[in-house]
Coordinates of C-alpha atoms in Angstrom, one line a residue:
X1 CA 71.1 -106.4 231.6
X2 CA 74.3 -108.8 230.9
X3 CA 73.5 -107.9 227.2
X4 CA 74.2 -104.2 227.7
X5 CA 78.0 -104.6 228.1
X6 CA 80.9 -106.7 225.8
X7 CA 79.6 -105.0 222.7
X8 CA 76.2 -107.0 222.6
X9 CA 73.3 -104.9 221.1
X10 CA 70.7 -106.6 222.2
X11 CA 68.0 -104.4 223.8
X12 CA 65.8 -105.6 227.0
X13 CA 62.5 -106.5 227.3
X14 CA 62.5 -103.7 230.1
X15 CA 64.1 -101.4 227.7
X16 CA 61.2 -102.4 225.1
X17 CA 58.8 -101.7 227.7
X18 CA 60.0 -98.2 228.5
X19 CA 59.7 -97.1 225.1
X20 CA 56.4 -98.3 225.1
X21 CA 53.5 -95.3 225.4
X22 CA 50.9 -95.6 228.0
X23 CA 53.2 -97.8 229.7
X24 CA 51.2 -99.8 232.8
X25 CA 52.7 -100.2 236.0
X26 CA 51.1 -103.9 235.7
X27 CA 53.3 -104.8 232.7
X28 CA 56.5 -103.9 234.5
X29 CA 55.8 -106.2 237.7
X30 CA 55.1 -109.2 235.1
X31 CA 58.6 -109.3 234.0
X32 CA 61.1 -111.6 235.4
X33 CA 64.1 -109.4 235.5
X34 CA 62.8 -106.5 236.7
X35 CA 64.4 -106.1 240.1
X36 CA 67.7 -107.3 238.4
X37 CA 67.8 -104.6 236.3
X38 CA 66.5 -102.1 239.4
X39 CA 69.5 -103.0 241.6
X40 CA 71.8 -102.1 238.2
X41 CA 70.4 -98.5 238.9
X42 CA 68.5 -98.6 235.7
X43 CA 68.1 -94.6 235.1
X44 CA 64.6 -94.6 233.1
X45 CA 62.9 -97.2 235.2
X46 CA 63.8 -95.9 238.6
X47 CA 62.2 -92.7 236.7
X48 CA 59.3 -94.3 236.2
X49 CA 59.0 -96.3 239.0
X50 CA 58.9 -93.2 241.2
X51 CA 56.3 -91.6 239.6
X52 CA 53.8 -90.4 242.4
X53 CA 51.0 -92.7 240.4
X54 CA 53.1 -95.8 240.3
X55 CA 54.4 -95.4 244.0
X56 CA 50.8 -95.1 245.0
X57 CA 49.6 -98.4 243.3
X58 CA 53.1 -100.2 244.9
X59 CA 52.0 -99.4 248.5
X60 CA 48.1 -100.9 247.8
X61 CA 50.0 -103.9 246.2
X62 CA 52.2 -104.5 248.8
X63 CA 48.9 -104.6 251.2
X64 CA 46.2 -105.7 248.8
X65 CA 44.1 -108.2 250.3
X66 CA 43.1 -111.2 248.6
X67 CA 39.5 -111.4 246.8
X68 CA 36.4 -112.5 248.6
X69 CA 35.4 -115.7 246.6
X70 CA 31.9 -115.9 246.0
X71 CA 29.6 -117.9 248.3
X72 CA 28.5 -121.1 247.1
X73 CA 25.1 -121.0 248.2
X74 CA 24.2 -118.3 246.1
X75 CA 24.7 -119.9 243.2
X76 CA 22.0 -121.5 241.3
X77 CA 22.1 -125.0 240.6
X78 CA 22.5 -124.4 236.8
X79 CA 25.7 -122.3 237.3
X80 CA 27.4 -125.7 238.7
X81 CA 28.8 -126.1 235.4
X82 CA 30.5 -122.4 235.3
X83 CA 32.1 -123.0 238.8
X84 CA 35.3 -124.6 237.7
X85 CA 35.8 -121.8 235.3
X86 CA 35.3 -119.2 238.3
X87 CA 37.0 -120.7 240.1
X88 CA 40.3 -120.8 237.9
X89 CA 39.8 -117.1 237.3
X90 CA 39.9 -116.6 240.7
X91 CA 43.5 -118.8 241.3
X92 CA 44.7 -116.6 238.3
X93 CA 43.8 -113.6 240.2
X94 CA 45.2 -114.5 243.6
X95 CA 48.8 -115.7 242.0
X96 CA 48.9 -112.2 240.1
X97 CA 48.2 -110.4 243.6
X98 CA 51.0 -112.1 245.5
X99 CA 53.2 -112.0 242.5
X100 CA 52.7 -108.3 242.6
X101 CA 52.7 -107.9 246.3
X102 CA 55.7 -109.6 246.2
X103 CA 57.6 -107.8 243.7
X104 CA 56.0 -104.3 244.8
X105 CA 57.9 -105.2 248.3
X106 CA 61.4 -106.0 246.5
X107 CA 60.9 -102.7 244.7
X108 CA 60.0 -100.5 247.4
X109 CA 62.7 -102.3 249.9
X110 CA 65.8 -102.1 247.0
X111 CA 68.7 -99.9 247.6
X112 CA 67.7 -97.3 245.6
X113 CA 68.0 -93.7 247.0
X114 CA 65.8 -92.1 244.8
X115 CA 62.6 -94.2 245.4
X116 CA 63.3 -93.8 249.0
X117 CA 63.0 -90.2 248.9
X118 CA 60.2 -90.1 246.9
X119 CA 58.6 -92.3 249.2
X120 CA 59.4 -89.7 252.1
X121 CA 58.0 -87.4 250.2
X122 CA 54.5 -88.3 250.0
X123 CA 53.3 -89.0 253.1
X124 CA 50.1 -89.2 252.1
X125 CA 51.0 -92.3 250.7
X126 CA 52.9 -93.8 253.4
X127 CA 49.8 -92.9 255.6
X128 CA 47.1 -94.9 253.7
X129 CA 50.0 -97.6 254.0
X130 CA 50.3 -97.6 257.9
X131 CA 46.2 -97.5 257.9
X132 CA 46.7 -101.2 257.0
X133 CA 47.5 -101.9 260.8
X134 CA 44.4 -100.7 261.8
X135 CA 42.5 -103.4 260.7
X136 CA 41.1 -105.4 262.7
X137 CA 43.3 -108.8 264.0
X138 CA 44.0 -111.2 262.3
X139 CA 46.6 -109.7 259.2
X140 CA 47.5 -112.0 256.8
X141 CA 51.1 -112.8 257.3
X142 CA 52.8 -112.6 254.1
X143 CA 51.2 -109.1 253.7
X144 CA 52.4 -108.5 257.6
X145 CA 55.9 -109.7 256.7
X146 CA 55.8 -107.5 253.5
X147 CA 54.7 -104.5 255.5
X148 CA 57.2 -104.5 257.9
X149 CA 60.1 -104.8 255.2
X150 CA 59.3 -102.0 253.2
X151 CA 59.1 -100.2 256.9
X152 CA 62.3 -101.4 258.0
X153 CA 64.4 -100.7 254.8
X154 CA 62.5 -97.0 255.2
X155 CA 63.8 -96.7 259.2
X156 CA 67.1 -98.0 257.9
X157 CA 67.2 -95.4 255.1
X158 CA 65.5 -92.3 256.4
X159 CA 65.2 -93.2 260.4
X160 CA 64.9 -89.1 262.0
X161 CA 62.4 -88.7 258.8
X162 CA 60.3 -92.1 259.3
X163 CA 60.1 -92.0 263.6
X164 CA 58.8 -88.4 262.7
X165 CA 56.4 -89.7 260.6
X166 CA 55.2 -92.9 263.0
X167 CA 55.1 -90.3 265.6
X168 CA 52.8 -88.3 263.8
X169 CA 50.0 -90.7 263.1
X170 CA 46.9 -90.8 265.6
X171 CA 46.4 -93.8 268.1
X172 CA 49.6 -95.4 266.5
X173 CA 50.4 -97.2 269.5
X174 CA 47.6 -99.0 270.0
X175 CA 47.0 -99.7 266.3
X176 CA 49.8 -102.1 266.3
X177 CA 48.9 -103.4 270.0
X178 CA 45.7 -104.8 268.8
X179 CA 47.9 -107.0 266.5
X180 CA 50.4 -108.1 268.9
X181 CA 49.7 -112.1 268.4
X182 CA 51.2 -111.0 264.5
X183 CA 54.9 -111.7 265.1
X184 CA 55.8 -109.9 261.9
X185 CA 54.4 -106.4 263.6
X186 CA 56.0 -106.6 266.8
X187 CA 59.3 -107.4 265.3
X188 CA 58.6 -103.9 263.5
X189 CA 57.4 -102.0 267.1
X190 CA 60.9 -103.9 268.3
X191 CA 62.8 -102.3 265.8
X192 CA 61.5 -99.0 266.1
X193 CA 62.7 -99.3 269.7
X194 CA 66.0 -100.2 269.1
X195 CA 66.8 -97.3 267.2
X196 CA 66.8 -95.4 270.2
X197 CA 70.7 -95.1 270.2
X198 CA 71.1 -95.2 266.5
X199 CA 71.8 -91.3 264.4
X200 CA 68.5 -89.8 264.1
X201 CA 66.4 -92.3 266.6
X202 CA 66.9 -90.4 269.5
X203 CA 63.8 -90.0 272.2
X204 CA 61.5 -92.4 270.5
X205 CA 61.6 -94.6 273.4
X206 CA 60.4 -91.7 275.4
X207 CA 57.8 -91.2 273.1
X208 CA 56.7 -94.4 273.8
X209 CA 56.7 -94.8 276.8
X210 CA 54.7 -91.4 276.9
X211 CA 51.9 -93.5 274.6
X212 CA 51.8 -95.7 277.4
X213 CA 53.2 -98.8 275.3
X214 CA 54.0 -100.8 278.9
X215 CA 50.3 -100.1 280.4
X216 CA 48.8 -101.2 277.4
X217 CA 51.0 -104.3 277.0
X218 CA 50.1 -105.7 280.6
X219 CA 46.5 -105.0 279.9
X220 CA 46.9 -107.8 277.7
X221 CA 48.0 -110.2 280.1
X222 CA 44.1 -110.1 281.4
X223 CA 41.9 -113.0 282.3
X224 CA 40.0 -111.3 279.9
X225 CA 42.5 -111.9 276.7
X226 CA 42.8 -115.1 275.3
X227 CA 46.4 -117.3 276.4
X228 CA 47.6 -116.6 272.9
X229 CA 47.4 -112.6 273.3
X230 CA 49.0 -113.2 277.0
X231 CA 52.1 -115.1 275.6
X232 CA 52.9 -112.6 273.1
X233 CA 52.4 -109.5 274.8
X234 CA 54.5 -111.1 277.9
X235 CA 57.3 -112.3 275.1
X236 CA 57.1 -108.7 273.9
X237 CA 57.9 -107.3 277.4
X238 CA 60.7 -109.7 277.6
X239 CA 61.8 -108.5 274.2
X240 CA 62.1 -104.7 275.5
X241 CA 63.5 -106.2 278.5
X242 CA 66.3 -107.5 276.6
X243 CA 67.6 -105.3 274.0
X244 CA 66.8 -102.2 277.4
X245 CA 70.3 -104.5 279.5
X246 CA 73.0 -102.4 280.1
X247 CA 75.2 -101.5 276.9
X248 CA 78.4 -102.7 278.1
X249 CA 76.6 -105.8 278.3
X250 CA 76.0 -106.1 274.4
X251 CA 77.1 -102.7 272.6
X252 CA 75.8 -103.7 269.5
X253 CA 72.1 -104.8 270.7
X254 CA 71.5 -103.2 273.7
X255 CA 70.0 -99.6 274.1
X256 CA 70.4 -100.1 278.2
X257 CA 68.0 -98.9 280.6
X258 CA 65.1 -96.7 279.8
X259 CA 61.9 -95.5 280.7
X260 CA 59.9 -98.5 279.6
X261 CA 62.0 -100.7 281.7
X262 CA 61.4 -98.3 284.7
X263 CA 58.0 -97.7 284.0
X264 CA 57.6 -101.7 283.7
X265 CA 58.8 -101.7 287.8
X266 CA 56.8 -99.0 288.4
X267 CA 54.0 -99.4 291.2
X268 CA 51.1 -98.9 288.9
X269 CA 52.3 -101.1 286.6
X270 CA 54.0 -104.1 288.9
X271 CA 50.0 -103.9 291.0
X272 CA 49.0 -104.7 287.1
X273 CA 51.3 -107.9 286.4
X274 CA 51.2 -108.9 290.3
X275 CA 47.3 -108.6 289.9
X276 CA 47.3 -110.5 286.4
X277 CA 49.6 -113.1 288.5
X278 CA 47.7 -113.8 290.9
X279 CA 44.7 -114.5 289.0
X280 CA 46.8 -118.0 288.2
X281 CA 46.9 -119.9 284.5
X282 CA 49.0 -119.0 282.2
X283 CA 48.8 -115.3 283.3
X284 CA 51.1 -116.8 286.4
X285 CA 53.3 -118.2 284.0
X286 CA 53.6 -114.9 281.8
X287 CA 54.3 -113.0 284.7
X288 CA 57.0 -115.0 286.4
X289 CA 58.9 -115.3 282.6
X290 CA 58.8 -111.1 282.5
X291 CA 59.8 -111.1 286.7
X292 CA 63.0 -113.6 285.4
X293 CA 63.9 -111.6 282.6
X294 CA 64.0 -108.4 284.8
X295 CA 66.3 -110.1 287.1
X296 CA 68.1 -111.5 284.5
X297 CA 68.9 -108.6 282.1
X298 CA 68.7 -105.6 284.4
X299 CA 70.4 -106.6 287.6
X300 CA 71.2 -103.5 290.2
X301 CA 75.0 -105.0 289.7
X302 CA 74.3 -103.8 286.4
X303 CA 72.4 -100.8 286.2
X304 CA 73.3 -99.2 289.9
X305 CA 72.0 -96.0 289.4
X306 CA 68.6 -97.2 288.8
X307 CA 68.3 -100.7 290.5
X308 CA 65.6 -102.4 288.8
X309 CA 66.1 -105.4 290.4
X310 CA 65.8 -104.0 294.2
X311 CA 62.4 -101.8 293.0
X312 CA 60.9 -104.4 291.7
X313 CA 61.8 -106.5 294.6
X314 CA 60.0 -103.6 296.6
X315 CA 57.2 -103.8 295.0
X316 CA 56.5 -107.5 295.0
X317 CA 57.3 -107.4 299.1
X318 CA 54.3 -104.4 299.5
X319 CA 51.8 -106.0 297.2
X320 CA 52.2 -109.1 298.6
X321 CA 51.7 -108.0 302.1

């Protein structure tokens, strides 16, 4: 790109590339300064970069899981001296797909308006790209942390257009649920929550809590789920808990009290943790940590319309009774 300006002639590899007929995607992601020359708003690669073909292929890259390697006990003892080989081919393969997972993420997440709204414009796309949280646990985390980048950066950009979207696809809620050990995921579930108060986010905690995101997350804290899936669904709780405190607590962070919070105290749902409680183990443990965290971040001195603090108080004296 530098060579573009001071009176240098020199022309680009990109700029080679472009001029090239029967240009592959594949030989764009292989070159070095490709996102470089992106964020300089490169006219003719943006153009090509949002063709409908090549935004397709960036989505499956950004998600593409890695190849099965071949058992060993298939092999025949005379193909010992072919392994070596095989199994270089498949290193080869495996650094090409997190090269390109990695660059397809960096082009998908850049500033660049006009990728954006051709990304919002073929929801198709976007919906074969959310399928990949319906897979079964457990995702691979660099595609997980990739996954919820590209999201983000789309929430950021296009946030009425994107919660539309998310609220339009089947059994989302308990798609992502199912992965709630995956750190990566939840951080994206938290960050669809706290654009409740933000232009355009509006009633997606609602939403939410209409799903019956609270329910589900106590279900987790079963006997029945393993310790791992207890902690992170009871640190998720204490997430919502958190960022649900009263605004004038944290304006910037806070959305303040909301109907998760108050469907978290709710009778139905505080005979659910109480229950899990009681059941002692680490499900004790979880449920005192999200009983804290209520009493820390949602005090009735704060929040004296709604009094979380005294209902939940309430219903700890009845079901303990």
């Amino acid at each position: 790109m530098f060579w573009r300006f001071g009176g240098y002639s020199n022309v680009s590899t990109i700029d080679t590339l472009l001029d090239k007929q029967n240009l592959k995607l594949e030989e764009l992601l292989e070159e070095s300064d490709l996102i470089q020359e992106l964020k300089s708003h490169h006219t003719k690669l943006i153009e090509v970069l949002r063709d409908d073909d090549n935004l397709h292929a960036l989505l499956q890259y950004v998600i593409a899981p890695p190849a099965k390697s071949a058992a060993s006990s298939e092999k025949a003892p005379e193909d010992d001296d072919e392994e070596p080989a095989v199994d270089q081919e498949q290193d080869e393969s495996e650094k090409k797909r997190l090269k390109y997972a990695y660059v397809a993420c960096e082009i998908l997440s850049c500033e660049t308006w006009s990728i954006t709204e051709a990304l919002m414009a073929n929801t198709q796309y976007l919906t074969e790209f959310w399928d990949f949280l319906r897979k079964p646990p457990s995702l691979e985390p660099l595609q997980a942390g990739y996954f919820t980048k590209v999201n983000e950066c789309l929430l950021e950009k296009k946030t009425e257009d994107m919660l539309d979207f998310f609220k339009s696809l089947p059994d989302i809620v308990p798609a992502i649920l199912q992965h709630v050990d995956c750190p990566m995921v939840m951080d994206l579930l938290l960050k669809i929550i706290s654009l409740d108060k933000a232009e355009g986010g509006a009633g997606i905690v609602d939403w939410l809590h209409s799903q019956d995101l609270i329910p589900m997350l106590l279900a987790n804290l079963s006997p029945d789920c393993n310790s791992s899936t207890q902690t992170s669904a009871g640190d998720f709780l204490k997430a919502i808990i958190t960022i649900s405190a009263n605004a004038a607590q944290d304006q910037q962070s806070c959305i303040g009290p909301n109907s998760l919070t108050r469907q978290l105290v709710s009778e139905s749902c505080m005979e659910t943790l109480i229950s899990a409680m009681l059941q002692g183990g680490n499900p004790l443990t979880v449920g005192v940590g999200i009983v804290i965290e209520v009493i820390r971040k949602n005090n009735s001195d704060y929040d004296p319309k709604v009094g979380l603090l005294q209902i939940l108080r309430q219903r700890v004296m009845i079901l303990s009774i």
